[in-house]
Coordinates of C-alpha atoms and ligand atoms in Angstrom, one line a residue:
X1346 CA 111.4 304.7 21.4
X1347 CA 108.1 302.9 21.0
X1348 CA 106.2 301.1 23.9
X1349 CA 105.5 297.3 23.0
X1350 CA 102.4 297.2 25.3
X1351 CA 100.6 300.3 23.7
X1352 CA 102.4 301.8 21.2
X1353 CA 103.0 304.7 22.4
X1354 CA 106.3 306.4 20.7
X1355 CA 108.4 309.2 21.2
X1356 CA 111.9 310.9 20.2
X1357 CA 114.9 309.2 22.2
X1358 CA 114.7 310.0 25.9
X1359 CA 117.3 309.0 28.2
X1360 CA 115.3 309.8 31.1
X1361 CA 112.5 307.0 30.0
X1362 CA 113.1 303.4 31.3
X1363 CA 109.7 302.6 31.0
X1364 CA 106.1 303.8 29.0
X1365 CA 105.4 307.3 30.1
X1366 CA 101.9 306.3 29.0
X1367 CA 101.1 302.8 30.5
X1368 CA 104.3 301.7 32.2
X1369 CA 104.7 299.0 29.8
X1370 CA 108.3 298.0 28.1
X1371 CA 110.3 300.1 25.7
X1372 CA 112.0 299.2 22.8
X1373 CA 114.9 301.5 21.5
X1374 CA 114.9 301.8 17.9
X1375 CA 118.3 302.4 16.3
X1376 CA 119.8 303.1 12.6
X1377 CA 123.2 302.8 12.6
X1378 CA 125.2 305.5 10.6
X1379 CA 125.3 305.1 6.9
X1380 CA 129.0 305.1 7.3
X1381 CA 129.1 302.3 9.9
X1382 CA 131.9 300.1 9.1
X1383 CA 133.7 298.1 11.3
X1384 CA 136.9 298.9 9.9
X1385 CA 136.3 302.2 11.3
X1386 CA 135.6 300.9 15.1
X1387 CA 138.8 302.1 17.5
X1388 CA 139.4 300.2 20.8
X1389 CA 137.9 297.2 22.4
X1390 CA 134.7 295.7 24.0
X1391 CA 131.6 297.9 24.3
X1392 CA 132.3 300.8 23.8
X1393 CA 133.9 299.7 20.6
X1394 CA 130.6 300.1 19.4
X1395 CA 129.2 302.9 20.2
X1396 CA 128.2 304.4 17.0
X1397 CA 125.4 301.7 17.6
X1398 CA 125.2 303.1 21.2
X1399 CA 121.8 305.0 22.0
X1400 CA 122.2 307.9 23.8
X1401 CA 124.3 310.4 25.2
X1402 CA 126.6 310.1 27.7
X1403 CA 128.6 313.0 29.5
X1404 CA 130.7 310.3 31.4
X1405 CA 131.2 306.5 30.9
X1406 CA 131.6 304.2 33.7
X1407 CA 133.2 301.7 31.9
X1408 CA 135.0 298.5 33.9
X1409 CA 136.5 297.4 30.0
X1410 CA 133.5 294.9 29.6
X1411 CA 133.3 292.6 26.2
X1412 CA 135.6 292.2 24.0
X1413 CA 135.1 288.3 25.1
X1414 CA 136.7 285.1 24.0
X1415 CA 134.6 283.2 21.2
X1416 CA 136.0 280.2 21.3
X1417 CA 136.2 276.9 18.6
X1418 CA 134.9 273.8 19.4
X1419 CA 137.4 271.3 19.6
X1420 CA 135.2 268.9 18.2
X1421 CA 132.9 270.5 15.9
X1422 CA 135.0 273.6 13.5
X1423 CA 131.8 274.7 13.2
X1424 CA 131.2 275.4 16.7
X1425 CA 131.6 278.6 18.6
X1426 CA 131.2 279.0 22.6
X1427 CA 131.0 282.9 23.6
X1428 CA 132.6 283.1 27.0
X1429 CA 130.8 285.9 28.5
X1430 CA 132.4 284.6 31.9
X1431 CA 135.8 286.5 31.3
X1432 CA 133.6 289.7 31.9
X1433 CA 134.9 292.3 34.8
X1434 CA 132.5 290.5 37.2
X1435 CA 131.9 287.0 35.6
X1436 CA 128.9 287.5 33.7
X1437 CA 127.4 289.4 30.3
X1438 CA 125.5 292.0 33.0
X1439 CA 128.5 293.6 32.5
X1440 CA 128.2 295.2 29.4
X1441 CA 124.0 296.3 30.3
X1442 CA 125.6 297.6 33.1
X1443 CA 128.5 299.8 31.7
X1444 CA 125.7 301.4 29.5
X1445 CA 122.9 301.9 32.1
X1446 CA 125.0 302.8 34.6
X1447 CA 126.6 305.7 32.4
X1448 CA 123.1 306.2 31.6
X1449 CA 122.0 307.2 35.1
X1450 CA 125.1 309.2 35.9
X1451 CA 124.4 311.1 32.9
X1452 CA 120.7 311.8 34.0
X1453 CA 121.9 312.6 37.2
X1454 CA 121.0 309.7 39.8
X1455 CA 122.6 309.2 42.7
X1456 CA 120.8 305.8 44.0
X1457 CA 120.3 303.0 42.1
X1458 CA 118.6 299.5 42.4
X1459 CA 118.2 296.5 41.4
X1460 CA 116.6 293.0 41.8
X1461 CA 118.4 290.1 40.8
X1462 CA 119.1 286.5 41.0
X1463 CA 122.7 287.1 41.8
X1464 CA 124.8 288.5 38.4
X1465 CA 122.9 291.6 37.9
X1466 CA 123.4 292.2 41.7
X1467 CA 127.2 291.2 41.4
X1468 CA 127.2 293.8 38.0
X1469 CA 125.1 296.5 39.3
X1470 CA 127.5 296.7 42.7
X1471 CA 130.8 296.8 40.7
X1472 CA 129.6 299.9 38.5
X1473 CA 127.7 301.6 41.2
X1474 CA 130.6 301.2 43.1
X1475 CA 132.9 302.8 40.6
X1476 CA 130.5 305.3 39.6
X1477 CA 130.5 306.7 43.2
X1478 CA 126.6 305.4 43.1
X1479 CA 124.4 304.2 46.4
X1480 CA 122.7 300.9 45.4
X1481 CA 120.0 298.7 47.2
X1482 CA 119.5 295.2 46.0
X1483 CA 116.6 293.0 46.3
X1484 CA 117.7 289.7 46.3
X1485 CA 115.9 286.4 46.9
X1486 CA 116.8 285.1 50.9
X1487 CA 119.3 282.0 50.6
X1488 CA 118.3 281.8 46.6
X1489 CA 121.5 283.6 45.3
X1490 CA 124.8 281.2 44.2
X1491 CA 127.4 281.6 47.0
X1492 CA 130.1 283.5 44.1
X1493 CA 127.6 285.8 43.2
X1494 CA 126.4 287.0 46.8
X1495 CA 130.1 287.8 47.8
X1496 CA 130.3 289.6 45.2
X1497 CA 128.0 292.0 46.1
X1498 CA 129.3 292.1 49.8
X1499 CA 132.6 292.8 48.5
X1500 CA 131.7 295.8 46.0
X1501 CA 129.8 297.4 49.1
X1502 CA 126.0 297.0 47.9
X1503 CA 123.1 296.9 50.7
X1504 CA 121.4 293.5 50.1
X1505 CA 117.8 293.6 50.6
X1506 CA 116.2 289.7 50.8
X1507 CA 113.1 289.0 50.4
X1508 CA 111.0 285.8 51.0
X1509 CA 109.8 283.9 47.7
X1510 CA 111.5 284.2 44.0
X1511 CA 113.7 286.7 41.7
X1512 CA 109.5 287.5 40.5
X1513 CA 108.9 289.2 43.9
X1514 CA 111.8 291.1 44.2
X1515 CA 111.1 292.2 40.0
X1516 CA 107.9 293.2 41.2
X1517 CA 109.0 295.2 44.1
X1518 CA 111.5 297.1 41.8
X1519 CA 109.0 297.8 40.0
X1520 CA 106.9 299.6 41.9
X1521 CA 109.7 301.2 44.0
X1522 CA 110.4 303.0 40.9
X1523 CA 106.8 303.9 39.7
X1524 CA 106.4 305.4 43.2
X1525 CA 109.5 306.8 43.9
X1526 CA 111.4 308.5 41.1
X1527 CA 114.6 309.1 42.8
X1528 CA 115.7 305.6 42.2
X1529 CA 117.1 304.2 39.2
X1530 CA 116.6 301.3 38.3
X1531 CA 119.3 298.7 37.0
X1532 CA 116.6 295.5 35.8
X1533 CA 116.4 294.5 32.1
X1534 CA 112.9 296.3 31.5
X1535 CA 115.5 298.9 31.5
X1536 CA 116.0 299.3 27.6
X1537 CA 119.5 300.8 28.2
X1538 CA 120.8 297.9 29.3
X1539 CA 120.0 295.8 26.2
X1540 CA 121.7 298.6 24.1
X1541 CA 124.8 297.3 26.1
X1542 CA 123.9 293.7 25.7
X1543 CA 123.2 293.7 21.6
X1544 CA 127.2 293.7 21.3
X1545 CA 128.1 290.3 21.6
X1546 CA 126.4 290.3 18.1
X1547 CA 128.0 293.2 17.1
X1548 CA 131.4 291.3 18.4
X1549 CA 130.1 287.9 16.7
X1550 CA 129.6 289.3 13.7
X1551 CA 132.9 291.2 13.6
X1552 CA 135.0 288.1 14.6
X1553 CA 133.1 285.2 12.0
X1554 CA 130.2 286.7 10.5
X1555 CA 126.3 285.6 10.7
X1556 CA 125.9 282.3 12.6
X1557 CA 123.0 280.0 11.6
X1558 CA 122.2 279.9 15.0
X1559 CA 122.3 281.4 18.2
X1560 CA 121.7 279.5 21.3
X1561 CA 120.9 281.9 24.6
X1562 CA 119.9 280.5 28.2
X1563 CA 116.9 282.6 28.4
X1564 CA 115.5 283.5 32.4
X1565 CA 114.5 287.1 32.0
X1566 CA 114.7 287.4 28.8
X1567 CA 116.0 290.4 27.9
X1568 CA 119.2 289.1 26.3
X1569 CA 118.1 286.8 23.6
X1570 CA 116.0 290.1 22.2
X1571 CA 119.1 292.0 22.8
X1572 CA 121.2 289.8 20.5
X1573 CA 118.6 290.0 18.0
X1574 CA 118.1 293.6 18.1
X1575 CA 122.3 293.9 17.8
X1576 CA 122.2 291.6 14.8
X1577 CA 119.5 293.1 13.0
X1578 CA 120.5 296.5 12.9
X1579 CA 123.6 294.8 11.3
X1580 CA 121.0 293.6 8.6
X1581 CA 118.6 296.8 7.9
X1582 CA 122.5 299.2 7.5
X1583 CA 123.5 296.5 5.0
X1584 CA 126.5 295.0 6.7
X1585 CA 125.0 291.4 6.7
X1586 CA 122.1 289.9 4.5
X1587 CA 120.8 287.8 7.5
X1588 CA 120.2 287.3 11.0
X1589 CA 120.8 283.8 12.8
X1590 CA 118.1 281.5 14.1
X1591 CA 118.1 282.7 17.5
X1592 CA 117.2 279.6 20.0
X1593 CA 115.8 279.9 23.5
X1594 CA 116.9 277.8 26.0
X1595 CA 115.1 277.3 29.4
X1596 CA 115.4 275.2 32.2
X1597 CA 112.3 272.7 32.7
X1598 CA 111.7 274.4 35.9
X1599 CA 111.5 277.6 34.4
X1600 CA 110.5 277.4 31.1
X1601 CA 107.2 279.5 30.2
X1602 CA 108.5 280.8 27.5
X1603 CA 110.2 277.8 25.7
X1604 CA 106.3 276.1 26.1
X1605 CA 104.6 278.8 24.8
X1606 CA 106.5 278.6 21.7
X1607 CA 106.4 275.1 21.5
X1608 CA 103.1 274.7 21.9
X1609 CA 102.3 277.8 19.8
X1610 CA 100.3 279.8 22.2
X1611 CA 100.9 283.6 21.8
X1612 CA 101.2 284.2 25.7
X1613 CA 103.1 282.1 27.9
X1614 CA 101.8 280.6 31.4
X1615 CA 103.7 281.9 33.8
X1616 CA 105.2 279.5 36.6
X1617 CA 104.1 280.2 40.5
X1618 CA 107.3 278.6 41.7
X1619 CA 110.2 278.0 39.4
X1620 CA 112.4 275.7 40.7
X1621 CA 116.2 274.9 38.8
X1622 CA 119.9 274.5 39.8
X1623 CA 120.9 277.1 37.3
X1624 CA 119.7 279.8 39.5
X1625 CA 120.6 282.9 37.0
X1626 CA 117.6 281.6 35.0
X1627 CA 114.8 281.0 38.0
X1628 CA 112.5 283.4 36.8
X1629 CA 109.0 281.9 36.7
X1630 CA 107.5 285.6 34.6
X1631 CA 110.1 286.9 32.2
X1632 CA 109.4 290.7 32.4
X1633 CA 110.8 291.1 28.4
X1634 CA 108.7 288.0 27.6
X1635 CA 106.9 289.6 24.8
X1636 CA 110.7 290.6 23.4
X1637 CA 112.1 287.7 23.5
X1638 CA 109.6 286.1 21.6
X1639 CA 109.5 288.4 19.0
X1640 CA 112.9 287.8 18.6
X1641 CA 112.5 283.8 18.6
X1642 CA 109.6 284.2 15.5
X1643 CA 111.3 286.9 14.0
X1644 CA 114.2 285.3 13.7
X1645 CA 112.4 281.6 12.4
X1646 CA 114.3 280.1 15.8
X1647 CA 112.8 278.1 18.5
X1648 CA 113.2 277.2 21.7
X1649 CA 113.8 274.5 24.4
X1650 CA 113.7 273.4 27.5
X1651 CA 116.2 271.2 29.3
X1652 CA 116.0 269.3 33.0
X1653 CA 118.4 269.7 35.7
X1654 CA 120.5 266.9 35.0
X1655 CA 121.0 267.8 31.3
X1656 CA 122.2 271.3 32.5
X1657 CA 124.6 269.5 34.9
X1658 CA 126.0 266.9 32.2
X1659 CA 126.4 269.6 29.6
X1660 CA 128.7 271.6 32.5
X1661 CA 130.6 268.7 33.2
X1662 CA 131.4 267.9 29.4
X1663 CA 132.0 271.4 28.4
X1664 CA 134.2 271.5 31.4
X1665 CA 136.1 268.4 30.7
X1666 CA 135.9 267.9 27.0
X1667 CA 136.7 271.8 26.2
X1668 CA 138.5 273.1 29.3
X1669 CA 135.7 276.0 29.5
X1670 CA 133.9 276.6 32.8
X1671 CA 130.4 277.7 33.0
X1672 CA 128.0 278.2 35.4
X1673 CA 124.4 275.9 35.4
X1674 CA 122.4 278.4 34.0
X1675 CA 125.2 279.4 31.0
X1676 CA 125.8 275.6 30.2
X1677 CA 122.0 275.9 29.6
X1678 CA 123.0 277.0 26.1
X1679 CA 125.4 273.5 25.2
X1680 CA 122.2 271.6 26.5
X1681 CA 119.8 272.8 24.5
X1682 CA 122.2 272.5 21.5
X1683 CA 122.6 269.0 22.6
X1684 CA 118.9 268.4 22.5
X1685 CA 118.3 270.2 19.4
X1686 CA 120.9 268.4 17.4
X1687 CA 119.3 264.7 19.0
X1688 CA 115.9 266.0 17.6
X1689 CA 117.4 267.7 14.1
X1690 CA 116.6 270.9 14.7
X1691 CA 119.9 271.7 14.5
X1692 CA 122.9 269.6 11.9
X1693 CA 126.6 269.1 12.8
X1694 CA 127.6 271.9 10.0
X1695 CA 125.1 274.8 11.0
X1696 CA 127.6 277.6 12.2
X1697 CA 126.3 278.1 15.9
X1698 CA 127.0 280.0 18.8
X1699 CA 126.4 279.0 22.4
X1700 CA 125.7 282.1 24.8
X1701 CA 128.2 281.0 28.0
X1702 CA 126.6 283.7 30.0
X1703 CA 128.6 283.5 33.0
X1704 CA 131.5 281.9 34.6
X1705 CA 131.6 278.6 36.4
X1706 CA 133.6 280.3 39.9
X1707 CA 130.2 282.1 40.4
X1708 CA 128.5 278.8 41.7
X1709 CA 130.9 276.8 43.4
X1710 CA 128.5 274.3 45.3
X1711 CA 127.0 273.1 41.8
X1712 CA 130.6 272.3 40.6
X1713 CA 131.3 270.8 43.9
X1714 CA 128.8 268.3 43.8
X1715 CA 130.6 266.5 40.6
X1716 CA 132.0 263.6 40.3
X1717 CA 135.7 263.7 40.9
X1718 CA 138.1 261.2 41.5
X1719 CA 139.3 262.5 45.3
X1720 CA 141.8 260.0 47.0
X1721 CA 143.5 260.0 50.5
X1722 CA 147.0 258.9 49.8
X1723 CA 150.4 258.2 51.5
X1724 CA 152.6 260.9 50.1
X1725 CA 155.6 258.6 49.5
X1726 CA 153.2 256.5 47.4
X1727 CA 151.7 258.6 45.0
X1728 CA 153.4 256.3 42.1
X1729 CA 150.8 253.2 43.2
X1730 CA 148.0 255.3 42.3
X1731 CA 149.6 256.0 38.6
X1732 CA 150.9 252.8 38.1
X1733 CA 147.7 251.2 39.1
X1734 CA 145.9 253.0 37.1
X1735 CA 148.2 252.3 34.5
X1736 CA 147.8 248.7 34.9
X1737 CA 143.9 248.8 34.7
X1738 CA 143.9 250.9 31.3
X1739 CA 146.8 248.3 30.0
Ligands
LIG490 C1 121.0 287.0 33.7 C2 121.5 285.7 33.2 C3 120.8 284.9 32.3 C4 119.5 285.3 31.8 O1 119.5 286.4 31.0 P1 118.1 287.1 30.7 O2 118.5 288.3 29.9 O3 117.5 287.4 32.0 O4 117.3 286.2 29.9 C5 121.4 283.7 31.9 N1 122.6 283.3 32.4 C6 123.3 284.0 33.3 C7 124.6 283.4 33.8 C8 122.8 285.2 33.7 O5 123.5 285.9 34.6
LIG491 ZN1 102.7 301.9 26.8

């Protein structure tokens, strides 16, 4: 384990979450087996992987996370959607949370917490819930998707709101657990989590090998570095020769990291008040910030930022040209491809991966506001509508 703000490094410890030394974020340094092979792997989803796993665990609270669809483009062979939606609660959380949570039962905790912008929250209450675990969560007041609140009503959590943004509530987590080391705490400065989220790379890799590129909606950012991190262990045990461009995508709103590495300034400006639809990524200061751009130049990606109505196109298309659902800040992923391949960063037979990092039911009010056709008829005349329709299209 080796603290990215100071340095500081020390054996694995499963009690640490954050720098012993200056609080500051872990990373988790892992060599996989010289035997890893995936022909070896037994079962399916996370846990498939745990050779890769850190840690010990004396129980696993598992909810049979991963193991997601990665679905073709129609369109594009080349093409590849990861459909993290068809996760236990509708969201790649899931697989952070199986690990973390195991984590903490492991090490003993008996309350957990977490601030969120609504998946974490929906996540954390599902595995608390089935780990026999008390959890508080600190949620922005009348800032969370509708799908995602419920959610966390159903799975029993106490829902703390606070005034302001998913940064205040990060914050408070914070220092909740600096001061008071009872609680655990379920956020992605936890490093535990990532160790969960690395394997959609591990599953990427298994199902089609190395991408070119990786496209992640980026809020937090703790996912993108996960990826990276899953895909280059693959690389230093000799299983692949490479690891994919891995491309950030924020929303305008929200985007401190995407400008930082588009205008090549080492440390991003943090926004005051981010403001998007996709509401998973609101998150004005990315707490893995520093991680996630290591990934980006690491990797020689980028990353992007795309506006509110380019994140509500690219839902509607994916929706209606591929049949996959996706909430705002997931379709976040298909814009910035979009965008990319307008400005050739990107060409039509790169093998890419879109990050679909949660599932469409979890915001109903931004699928609502589509366009639809939505027609009061006559029941006994439902043929004048077809044949009408028939007759404009010839
Ligand atoms: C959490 C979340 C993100 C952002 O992931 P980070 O690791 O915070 O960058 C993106 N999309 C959805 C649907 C999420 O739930
Ligand atoms: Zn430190």
């Amino acid at each position: 384990m080796r603290c990215i703000e100071c340095g500081f490094q020390s054996e694995l410890d499963q009690k640490m979450i954050t720098c012993p030394r200056c609080g500051g974020i872990l990373e988790i340094s892992v060599k996989l087996p010289p035997t890893f092979s995936f022909s070896k792997l037994r079962g399916r989803g996370v846990w498939r992987y745990s050779p890769a796993i850190a840690g010990n665990y004396k129980k696993i609270v598992s909810i049979s996370e991963g193991g997601t669809p990665l679905i073709r483009s129609r369109e594009n062979s080349e093409v590849y959607y990861k459909f993290e939606g068809a996760n236990p609660t509708g969201s790649f959380k899931d697989r952070g949370m199986t690990v973390a949570i195991s984590s903490a039962v492991s090490e003993g905790y008996k309350i957990v917490v977490a601030a969120s912008t609504g998946n974490t929250a929906a996540s954390a209450a599902a595995y608390s819930a089935r780990a026999g675990l008390k959890i508080y969560l600190v949620l922005p007041k009348d800032k969370v998707a509708i799908g995602k609140l419920a959610q966390s009503i159903l799975y029993g959590a106490t829902i703390l709101e606070v005034e302001g943004s998913f940064d205040v509530g990060m914050k408070a987590v914070m220092r909740l657990y600096k001061d008071v080391g009872i609680v655990y705490p379920l956020n992605s400065f936890n490093p535990w989590r990532l160790e969960g989220q690395k394997t959609i790379a591990y599953e990427i890799t298994e199902e089609i090998g190395v991408p070119d590129y990786v496209f992640v909606p980026v809020g937090n950012a703790g996912n993108i570095y996960a990826i990276w991190k899953g895909f280059t262990e693959l690389r230093d045990a000799g299983v692949i020769d490479r690891v994919p461009r891995m491309v950030g995508v924020q929303a305008e709103g929200a985007s401190p990291i995407a400008k930082a590495i588009l205008n090549n300034q080492d440390t991003p400006q943090f926004v005051e008040n981010p403001e998007t639809v996709a509401t998973a990524i609101r998150i004005g200061k990315p707490v893995n910030w520093k991680k996630a751009m290591k990934a980006i130049k690491e990797s020689q990606g980028t990353a992007i930022y795309v506006s509110d109505n380019e994140i509500m196109e690219a839902q509607r298309e994916l929706a209606r040209k591929e049949g996959i659902g996706a909430e705002p800040a997931s379709v976040a992923s298909f814009a910035g491809y979009k965008k990319a391949l307008e400005h050739g960063l990107v060409d039509r037979t790169s093998k890419t991966v879109m990050i679909l990092t949660g599932h469409a039911l979890k915001d109903p009010d931004s699928m609502i506001k589509s366009s639809a056709r939505r027609i009061i008829v006559n029941p006994d005349h439902l043929e004048n509508i077809i044949l009408g329709d028939l007759n404009v299209s010839g």
